[in-house]
Coordinates of C-alpha atoms in Angstrom, one line a residue:
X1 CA 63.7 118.6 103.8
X2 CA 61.5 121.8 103.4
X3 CA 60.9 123.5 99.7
X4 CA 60.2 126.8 99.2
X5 CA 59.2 128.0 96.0
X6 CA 58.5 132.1 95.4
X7 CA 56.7 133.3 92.2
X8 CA 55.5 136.6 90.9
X9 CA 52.0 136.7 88.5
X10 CA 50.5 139.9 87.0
X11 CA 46.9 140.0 88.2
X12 CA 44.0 142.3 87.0
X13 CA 44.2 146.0 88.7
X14 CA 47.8 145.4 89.7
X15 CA 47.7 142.7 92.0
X16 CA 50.7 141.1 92.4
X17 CA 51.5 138.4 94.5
X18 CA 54.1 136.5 96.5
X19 CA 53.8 132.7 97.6
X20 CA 56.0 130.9 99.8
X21 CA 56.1 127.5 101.4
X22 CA 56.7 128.0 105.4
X23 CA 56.0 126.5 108.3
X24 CA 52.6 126.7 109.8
X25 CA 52.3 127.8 113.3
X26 CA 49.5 128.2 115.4
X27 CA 47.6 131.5 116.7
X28 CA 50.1 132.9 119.9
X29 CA 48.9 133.0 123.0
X30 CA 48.7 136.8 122.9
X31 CA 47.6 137.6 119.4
X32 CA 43.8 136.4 118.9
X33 CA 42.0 136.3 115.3
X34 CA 39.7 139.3 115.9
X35 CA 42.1 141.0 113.3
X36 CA 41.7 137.9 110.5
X37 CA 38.7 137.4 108.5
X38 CA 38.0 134.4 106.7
X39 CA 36.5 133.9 103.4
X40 CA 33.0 132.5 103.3
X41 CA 32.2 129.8 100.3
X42 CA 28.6 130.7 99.2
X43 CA 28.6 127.4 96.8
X44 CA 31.4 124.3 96.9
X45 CA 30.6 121.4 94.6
X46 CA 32.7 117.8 93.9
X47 CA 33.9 117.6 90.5
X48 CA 32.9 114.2 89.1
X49 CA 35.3 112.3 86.9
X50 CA 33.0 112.5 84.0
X51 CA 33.2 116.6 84.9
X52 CA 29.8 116.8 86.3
X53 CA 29.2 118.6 89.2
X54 CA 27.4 117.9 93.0
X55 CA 26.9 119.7 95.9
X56 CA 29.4 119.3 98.7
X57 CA 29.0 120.8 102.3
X58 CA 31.4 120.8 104.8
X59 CA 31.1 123.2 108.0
X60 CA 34.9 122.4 110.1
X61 CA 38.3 122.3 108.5
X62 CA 40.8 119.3 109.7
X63 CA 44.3 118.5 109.0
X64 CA 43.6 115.2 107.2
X65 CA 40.6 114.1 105.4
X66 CA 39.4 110.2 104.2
X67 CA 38.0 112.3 100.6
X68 CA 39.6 112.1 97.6
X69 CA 38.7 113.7 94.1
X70 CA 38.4 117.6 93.0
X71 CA 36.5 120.0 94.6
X72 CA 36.1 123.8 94.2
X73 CA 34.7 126.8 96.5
X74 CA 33.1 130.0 95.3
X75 CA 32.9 132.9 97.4
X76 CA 33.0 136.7 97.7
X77 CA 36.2 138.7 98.9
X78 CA 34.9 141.4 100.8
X79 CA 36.1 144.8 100.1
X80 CA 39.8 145.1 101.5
X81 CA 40.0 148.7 104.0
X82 CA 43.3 148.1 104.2
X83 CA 46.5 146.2 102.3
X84 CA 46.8 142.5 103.4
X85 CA 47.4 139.0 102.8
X86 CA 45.1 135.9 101.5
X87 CA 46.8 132.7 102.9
X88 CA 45.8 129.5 103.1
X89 CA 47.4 125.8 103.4
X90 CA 48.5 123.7 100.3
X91 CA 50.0 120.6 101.6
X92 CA 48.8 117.7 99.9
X93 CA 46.9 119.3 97.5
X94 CA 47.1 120.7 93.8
X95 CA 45.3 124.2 93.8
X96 CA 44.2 126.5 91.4
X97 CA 43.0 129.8 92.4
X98 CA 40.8 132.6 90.4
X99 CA 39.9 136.0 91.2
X100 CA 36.3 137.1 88.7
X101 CA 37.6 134.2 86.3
X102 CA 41.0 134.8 86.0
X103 CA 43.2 132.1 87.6
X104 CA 45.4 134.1 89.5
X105 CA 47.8 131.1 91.3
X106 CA 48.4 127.3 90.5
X107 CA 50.2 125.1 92.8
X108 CA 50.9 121.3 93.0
X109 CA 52.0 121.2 96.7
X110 CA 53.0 117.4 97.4
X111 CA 55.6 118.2 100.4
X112 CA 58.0 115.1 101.8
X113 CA 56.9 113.4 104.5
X114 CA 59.9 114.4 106.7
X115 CA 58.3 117.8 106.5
X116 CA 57.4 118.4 110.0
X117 CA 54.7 121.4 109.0
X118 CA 52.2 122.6 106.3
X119 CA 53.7 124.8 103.5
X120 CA 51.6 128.0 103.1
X121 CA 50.6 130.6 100.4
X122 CA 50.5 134.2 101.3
X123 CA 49.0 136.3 98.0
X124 CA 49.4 140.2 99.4
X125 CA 46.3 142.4 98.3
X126 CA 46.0 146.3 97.9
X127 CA 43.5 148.2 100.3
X128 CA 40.0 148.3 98.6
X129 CA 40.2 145.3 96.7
X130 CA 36.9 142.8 96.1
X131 CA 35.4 140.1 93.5
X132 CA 34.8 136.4 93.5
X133 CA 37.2 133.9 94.3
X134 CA 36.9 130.5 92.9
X135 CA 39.5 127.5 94.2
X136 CA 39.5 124.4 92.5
X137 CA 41.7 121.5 94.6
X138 CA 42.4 118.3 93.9
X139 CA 43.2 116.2 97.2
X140 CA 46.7 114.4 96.5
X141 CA 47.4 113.7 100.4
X142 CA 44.0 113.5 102.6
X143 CA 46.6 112.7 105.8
X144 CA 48.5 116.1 105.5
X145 CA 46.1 118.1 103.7
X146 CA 44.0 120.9 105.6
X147 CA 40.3 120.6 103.7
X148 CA 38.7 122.2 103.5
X149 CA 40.8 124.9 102.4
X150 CA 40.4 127.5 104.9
X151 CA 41.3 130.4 103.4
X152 CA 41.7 134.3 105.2
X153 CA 42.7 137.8 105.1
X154 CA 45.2 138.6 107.1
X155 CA 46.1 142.7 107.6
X156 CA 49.8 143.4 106.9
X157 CA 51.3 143.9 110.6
X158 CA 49.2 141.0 111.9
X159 CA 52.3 138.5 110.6
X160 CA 54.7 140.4 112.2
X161 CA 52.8 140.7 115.6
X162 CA 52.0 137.0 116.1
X163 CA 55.7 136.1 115.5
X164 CA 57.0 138.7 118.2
X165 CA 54.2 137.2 120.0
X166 CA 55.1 133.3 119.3
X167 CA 58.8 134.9 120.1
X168 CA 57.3 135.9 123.3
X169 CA 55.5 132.6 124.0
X170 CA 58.2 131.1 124.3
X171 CA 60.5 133.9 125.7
X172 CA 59.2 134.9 128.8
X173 CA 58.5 131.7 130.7
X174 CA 62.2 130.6 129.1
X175 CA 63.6 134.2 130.9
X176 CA 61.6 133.2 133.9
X177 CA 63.7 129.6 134.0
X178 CA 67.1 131.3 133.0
X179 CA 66.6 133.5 136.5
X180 CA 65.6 130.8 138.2
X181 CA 68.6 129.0 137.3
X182 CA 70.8 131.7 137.7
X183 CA 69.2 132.4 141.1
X184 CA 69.5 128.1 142.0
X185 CA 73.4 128.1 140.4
X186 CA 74.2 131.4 142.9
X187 CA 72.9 129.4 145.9
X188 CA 74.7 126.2 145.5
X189 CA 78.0 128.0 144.9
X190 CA 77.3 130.7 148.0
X191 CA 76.4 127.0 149.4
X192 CA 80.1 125.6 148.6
X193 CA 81.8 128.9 149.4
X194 CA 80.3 128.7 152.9
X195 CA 81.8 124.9 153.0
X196 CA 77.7 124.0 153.5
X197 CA 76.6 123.1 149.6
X198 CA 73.1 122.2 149.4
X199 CA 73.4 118.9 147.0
X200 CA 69.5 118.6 147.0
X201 CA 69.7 121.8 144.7
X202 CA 71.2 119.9 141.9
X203 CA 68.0 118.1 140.9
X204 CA 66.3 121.3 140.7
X205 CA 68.8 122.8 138.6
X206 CA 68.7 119.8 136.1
X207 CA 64.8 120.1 136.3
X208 CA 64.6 124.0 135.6
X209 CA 67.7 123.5 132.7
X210 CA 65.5 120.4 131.2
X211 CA 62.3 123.1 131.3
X212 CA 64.4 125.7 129.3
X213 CA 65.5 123.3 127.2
X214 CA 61.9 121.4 126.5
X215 CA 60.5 125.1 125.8
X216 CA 63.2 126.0 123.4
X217 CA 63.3 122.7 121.4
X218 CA 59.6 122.4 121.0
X219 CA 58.7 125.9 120.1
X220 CA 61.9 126.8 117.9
X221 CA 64.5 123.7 117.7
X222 CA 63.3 122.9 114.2
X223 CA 65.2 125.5 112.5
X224 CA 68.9 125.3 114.6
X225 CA 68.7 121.4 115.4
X226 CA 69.4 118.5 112.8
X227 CA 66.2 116.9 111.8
X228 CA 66.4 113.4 113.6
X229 CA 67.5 115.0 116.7
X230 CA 64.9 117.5 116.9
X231 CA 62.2 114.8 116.5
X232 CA 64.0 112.8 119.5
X233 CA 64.4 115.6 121.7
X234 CA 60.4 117.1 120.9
X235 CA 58.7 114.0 121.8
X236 CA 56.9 114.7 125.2
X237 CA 58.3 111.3 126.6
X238 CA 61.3 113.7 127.4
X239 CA 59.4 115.7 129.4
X240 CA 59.1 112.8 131.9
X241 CA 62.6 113.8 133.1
X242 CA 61.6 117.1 134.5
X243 CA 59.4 115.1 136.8
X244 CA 61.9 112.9 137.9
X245 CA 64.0 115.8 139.1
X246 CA 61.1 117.3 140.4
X247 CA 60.2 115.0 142.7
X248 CA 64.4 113.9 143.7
X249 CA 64.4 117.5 144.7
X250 CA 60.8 117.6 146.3
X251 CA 62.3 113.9 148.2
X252 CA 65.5 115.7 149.2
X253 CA 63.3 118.9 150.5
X254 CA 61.2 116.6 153.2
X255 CA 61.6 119.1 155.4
X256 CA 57.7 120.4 157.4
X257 CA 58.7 124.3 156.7
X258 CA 59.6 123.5 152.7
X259 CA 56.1 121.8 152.8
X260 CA 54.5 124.7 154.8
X261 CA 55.8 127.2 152.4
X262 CA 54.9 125.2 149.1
X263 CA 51.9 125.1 150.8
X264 CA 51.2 128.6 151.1
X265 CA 52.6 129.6 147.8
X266 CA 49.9 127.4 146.2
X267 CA 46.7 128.9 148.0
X268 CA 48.2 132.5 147.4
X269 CA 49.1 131.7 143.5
X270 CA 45.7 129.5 143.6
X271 CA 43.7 132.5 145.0
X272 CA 45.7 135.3 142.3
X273 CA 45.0 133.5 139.3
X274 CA 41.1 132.8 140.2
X275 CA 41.1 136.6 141.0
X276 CA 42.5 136.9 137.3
X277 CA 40.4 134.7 136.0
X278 CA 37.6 137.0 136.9
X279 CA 38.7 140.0 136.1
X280 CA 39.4 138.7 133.0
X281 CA 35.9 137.1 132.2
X282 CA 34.3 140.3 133.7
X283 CA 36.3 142.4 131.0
X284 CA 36.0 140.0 127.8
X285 CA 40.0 138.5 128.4
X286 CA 41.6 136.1 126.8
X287 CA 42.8 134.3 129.7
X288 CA 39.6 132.5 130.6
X289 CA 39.4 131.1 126.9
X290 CA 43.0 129.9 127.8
X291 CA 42.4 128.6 131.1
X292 CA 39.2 126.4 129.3
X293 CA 41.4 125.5 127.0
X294 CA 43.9 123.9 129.3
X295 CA 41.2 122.2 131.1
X296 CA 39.9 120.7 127.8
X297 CA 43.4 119.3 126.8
X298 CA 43.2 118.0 130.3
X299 CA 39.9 116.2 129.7
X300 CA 41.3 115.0 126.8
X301 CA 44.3 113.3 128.1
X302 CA 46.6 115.9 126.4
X303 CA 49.5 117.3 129.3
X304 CA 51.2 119.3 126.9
X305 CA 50.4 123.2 127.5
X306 CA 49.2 122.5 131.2
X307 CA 51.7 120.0 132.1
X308 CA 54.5 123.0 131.4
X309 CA 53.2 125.7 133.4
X310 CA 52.3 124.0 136.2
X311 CA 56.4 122.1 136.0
X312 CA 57.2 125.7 135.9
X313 CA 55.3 127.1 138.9
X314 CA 56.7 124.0 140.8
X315 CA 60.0 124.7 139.5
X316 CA 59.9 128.7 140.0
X317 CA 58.3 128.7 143.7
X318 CA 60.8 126.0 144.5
X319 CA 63.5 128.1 143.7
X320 CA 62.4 131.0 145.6
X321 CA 61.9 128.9 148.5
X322 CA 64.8 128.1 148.7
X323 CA 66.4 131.1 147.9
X324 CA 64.4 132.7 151.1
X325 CA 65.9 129.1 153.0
X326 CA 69.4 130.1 152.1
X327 CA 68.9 133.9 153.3
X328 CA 67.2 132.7 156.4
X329 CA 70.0 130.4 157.4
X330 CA 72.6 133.2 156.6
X331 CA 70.4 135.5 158.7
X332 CA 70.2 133.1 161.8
X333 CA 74.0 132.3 161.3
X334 CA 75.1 136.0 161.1
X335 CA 72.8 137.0 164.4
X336 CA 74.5 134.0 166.0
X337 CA 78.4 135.4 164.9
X338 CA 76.9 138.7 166.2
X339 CA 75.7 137.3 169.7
X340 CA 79.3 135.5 169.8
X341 CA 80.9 138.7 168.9
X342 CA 79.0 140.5 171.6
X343 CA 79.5 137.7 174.4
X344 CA 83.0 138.1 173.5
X345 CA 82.7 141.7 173.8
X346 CA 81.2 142.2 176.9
X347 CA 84.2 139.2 178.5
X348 CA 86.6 141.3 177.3
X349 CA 84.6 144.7 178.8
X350 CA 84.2 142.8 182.5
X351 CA 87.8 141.7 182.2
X352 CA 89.1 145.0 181.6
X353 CA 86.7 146.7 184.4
X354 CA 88.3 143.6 186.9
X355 CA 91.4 144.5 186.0
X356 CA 90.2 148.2 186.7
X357 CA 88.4 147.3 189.8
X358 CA 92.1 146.1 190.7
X359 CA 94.1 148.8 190.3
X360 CA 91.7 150.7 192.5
X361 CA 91.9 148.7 195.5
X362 CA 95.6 148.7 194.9
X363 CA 95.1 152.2 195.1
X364 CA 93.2 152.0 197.9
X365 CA 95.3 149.7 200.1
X366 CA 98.3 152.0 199.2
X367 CA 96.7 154.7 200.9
X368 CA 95.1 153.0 203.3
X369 CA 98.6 152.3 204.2
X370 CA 99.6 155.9 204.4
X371 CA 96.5 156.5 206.2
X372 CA 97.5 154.2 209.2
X373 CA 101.0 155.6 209.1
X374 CA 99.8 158.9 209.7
X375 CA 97.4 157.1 212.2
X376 CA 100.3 155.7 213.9
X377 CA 102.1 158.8 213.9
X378 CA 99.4 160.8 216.2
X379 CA 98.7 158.0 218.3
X380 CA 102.5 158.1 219.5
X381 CA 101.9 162.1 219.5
X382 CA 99.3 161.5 221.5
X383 CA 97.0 164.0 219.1
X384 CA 94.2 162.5 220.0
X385 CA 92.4 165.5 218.2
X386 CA 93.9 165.5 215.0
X387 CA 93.6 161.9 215.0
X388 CA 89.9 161.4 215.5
X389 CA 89.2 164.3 212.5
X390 CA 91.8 162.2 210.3
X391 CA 89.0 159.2 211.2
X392 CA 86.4 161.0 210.6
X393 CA 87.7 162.1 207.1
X394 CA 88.3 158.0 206.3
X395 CA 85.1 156.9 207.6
X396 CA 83.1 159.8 205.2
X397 CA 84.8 158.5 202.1
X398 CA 84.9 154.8 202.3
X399 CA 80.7 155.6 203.1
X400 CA 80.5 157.7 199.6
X401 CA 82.9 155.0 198.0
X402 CA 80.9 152.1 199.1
X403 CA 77.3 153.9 198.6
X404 CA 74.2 151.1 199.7
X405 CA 71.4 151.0 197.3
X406 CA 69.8 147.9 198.3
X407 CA 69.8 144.6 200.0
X408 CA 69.9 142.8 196.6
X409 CA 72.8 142.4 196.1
X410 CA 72.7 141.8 192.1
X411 CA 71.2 145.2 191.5
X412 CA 72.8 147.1 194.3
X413 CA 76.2 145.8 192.6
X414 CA 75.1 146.7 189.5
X415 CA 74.2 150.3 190.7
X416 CA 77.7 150.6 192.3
X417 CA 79.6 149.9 189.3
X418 CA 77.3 152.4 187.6
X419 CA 77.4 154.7 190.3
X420 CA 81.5 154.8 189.9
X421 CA 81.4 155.2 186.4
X422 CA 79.1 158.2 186.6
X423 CA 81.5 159.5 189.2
X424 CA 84.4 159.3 186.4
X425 CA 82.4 160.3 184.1
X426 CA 81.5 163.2 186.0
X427 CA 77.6 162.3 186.0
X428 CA 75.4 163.4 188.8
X429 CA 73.9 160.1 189.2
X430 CA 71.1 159.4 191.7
X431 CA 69.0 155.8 192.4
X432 CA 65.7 155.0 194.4
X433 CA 65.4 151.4 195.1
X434 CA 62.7 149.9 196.9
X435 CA 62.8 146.4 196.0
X436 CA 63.5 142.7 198.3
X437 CA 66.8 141.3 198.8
X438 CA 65.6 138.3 196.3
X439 CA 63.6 138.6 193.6
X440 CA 62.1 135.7 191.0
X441 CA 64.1 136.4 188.3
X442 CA 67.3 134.7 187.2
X443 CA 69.8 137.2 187.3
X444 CA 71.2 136.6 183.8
X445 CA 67.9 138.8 182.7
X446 CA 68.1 140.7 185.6
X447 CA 71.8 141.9 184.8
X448 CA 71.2 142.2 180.9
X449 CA 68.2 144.3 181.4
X450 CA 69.6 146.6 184.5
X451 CA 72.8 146.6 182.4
X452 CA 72.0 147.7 179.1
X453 CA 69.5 150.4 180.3
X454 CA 72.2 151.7 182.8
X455 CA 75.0 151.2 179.6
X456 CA 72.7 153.7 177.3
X457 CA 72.0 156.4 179.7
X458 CA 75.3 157.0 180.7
X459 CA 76.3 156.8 177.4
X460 CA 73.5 159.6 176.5
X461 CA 74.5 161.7 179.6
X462 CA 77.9 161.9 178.5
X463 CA 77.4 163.1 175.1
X464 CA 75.7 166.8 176.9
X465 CA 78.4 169.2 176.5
X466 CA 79.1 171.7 179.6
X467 CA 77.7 173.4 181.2
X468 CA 75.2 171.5 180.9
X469 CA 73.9 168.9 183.8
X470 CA 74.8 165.5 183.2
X471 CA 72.6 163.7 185.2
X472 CA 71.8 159.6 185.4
X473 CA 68.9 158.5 187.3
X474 CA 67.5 155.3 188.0
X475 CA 64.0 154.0 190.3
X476 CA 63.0 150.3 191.0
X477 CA 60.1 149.3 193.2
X478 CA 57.7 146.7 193.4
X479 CA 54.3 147.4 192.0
X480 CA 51.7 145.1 192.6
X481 CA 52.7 142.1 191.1
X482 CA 55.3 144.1 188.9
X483 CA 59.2 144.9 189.4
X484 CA 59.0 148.3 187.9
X485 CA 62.0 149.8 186.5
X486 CA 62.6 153.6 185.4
X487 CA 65.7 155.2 184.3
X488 CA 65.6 158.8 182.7
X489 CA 69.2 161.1 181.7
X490 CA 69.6 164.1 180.1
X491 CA 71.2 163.4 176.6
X492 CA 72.3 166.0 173.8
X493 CA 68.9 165.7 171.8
X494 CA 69.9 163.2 168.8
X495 CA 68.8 160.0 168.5
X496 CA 69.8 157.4 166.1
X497 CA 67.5 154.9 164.6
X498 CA 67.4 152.4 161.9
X499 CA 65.3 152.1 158.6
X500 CA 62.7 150.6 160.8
X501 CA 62.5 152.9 163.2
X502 CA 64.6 151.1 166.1
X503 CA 67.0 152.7 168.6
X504 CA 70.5 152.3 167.6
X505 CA 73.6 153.2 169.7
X506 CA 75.6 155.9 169.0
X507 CA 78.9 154.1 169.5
X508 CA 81.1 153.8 166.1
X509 CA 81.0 149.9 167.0
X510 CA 78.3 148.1 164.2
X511 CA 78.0 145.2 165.6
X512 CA 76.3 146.4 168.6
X513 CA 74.3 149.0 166.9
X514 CA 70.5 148.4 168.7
X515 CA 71.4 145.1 170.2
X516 CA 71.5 146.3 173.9
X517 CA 67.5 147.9 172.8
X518 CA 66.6 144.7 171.4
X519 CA 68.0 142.2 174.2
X520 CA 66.0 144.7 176.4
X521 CA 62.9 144.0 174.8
X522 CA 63.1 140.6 174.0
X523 CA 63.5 140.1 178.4
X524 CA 60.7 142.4 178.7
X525 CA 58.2 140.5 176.3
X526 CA 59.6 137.2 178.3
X527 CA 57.9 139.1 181.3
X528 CA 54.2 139.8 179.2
X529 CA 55.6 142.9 178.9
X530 CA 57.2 145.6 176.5
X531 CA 60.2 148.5 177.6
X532 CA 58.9 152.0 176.5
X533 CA 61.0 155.0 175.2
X534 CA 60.4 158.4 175.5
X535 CA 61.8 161.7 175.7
X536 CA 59.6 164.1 178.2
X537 CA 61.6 167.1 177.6
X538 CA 63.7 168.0 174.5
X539 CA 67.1 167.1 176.6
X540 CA 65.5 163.9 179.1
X541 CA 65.1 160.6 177.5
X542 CA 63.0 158.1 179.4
X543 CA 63.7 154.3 179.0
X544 CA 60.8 152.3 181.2
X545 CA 59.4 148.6 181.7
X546 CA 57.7 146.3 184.7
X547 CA 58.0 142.9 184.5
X548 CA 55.4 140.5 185.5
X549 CA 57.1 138.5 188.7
X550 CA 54.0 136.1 189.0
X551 CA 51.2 134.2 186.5

């Protein structure tokens, strides 16, 4: 069980000081010790038992020592421009400290062994402050105590920063984790909603909740968790679970594109942190001492720091990949509802134009009928006049009804039905064709290219308020080894497009909005080739391709 103990002395000048037993933590990543000063011994001798004296050198400080006996360190403290703090270790040793002769502190610090740190003493110090310092120890415990004593100045706010900084530490790669997880959690219940859940997610969520947990318990769990279970759940044997439900979830993901984008978040997070390496040893950073100092733990078969970040990065990128997996699949599944919605669509448009189609032969045959009455009639009149002008007059409109554009008969059908619906529409609609009966393209592309085109400039034509001409018109010929196609209409001036800068239709229908554009370029780029838009005049859009017929 930690002790504390606080006292209060009266020093020379007013110097007061404070001492506490705490645990000792080491230098944050993001606070270095350019701000800390350390007291230089200009003499240290060994104290004999007999009381004589011999010199004693020592250059590095440890955390245990095989010495024994009383020593004491003499040195200057240099003059103070500022208030701070004179700390130093006292575990496992029995300390007496003097400032120009005058013992200033005395401790006998002999913590338990179930004390998982090294208590500390922290003497504050007025600005401007100097003198000797003298510390006599006596080593009690050489395999806790830090000797030599390694004793420094530490300015006021330097405390404060390194524990917002140790906070830190241990904050932000925990934050990163909780998002993770949160992201990972959001997934797998999208996944179930969508009655599609994505069980290989669960051992990344137990992997990214063990990494959370790790980082918590080792940098802070001594102070919320019972003793025993702290020192269970710190060893680094624990760690070996993250691992385990690393690699279940790397065994689930077998899939080549999970492997291809691992891949390439490596080289480009490989590549970043080299970059950043350099800047950082071109500027002086701290991030190349870290980096060496990872390696070096590495060299010295200590996984600790390096082992965590690089769980981490697995752990993050995972996440995001297959957060991006998740989108892409909802992505491909809601341009497939869309297609569906659209082949439904257009069923239900070519059903209702049949049933269209109908009713106007009906209405032909009907008066076709009335026609051959009156036919009838004169013949038996024997107006063989009025008769041949009432032919005349039948012949003239079935030709304008049943206008030839072609001898292929996919594209002169298609320019029929367009041809009537301009008529309705009351479009001045006008085609050139100069093209084979058969031509070497299926006519599913034929018909969604000619189609669509047709679809959007009527649909533009009929938006130009009268008086205006509403006007439709449409060339195809053969060009070299091209079927060239052209279709230009005079449209109201507005155009619609998307955030990217794509063509959308002006019909109130969202489903459809740019999908006739797109399903014209995507057959066009089947042909090595691309459809170009354009508006010649400030009233007269222009939609164009030629597909390749031949390699």
């Amino acid at each position: 069980m930690l002790h504390e103990t606080i006292c209060t002395l009266d020093l020379p000048g007013a110097l007061s000081f404070i001492c506490h037993c705490h645990h000792l933590v080491p230098p944050s990543f993001c606070t270095g010790d350019s701000a800390m000063s350390y007291i230089t011994w200009d003499s240290s001798v060994c104290i004999l038992p007999d009381g004589s004296e011999e010199p004693f050198s020592s250059d590095v400080s440890s955390n245990s020592t095989d010495l024994s006996g009383t020593y004491r360190f003499t040195g200057t403290l240099p003059d103070m421009q500022e208030a701070g703090d004179l700390v130093f270790e006292t575990t496992g040793l029995s300390v007496t400290l003097a400032l120009d002769n005058e013992v200033i502190w005395q401790s006998r610090a002999d913590d338990p062994e179930s004390s998982g740190y090294m208590s500390q003493a922290v003497i504050p110090l007025p600005s401007g402050y100097t003198g000797e310092l003298t510390l006599t120890c006596e080593i009690l415990d050489g395999t806790r105590a830090l000797f030599p004593p390694l004793v420094r100045i530490m300015p006021k706010n330097l405390a404060a920063a390194e524990t917002t900084a140790l906070a830190n530490r241990a904050a932000f790669p925990v934050g990163a984790a909780a998002l993770a997880l949160v992201l990972i959690f959001g997934i797998f219940l999208l996944g179930i909603a969508g009655k599609r859940p994505d069980f290989s997610l669960i051992p990344l969520l137990f992997a990214i909740f063990s990494l959370i947990l790790s980082q918590l318990i080792q940098a802070q769990g001594y102070f919320f968790l019972p003793e025993k279970l702290y020192h269970i759940l710190a060893r680094r044997e624990t760690d070996v679970l993250i691992i385990v439900f690393l690699l279940l979830y790397l065994a689930a993901n077998h899939r080549r594109r999970f492997w291809k984008y691992l891949g390439i978040a490596a080289a480009w997070s490989a590549s970043a942190l080299l970059a950043a390496c350099l800047v950082s040893a071109a500027a002086g950073g701290a991030l190349v001492r870290y980096a060496a100092g990872l390696l070096s733990q590495l060299q010295a078969g200590i996984f600790s720091s390096l082992f965590y970040w690089i769980t981490l990065w697995l752990a993050l990128t995972s996440a995001i990949i297959s957060a991006f997996g998740v989108l892409r699949s909802f992505t491909e599944q809601q341009v497939q509802t869309q297609s569906l919605l659209l082949k439904n669509k257009s069923m239900a448009e070519s059903y209702q134009l049949l049933k269209n189609r109908m009713a106007e032969r009906a209405k032909i045959y009907h008066e076709i009928r009335h026609q051959l009455t009156a036919l009838d009639c004169l013949c038996q009149n024997r107006d063989y006049s009025a008769m041949q002008d009432l032919l005349a007059d039948i012949l003239r409109e079935q030709e304008a009804q049943t206008a030839r554009f072609t001898g292929n008969l996919t594209v002169n059908t298609i320019l029929q039905d367009a041809a009537a619906r301009a008529k309705q529409a009351d479009i001045s609609f006008r085609a050139s064709v100069h093209i084979p009966d058969s031509l070497p393209i299926p006519e599913t592309d034929l018909c969604s290219l000619l189609m669509n085109m047709l679809d959007n400039a009527l649909e533009g034509a009929a938006r130009v308020a009268p008086p205006r001409e509403r006007a439709v018109s449409v060339r195809i010929k053969i060009s070299g080894d091209y079927l060239a196609l052209r279709c230009q209409n005079t449209f109201d001036g507005k155009l619609k497009r998307d955030k990217n800068g794509n063509l959308q239709t002006t019909k109130g229908d969202a489903i459809s909005h740019g999908f006739g554009c797109r399903q014209m370029m995507k057959i066009a780029e089947k042909y090595q080739s691309v459809v170009h838009f354009d508006t010649p005049e400030e009233d007269v859009f222009l939609a164009e391709t030629a597909l390749l017929l031949s390699d």
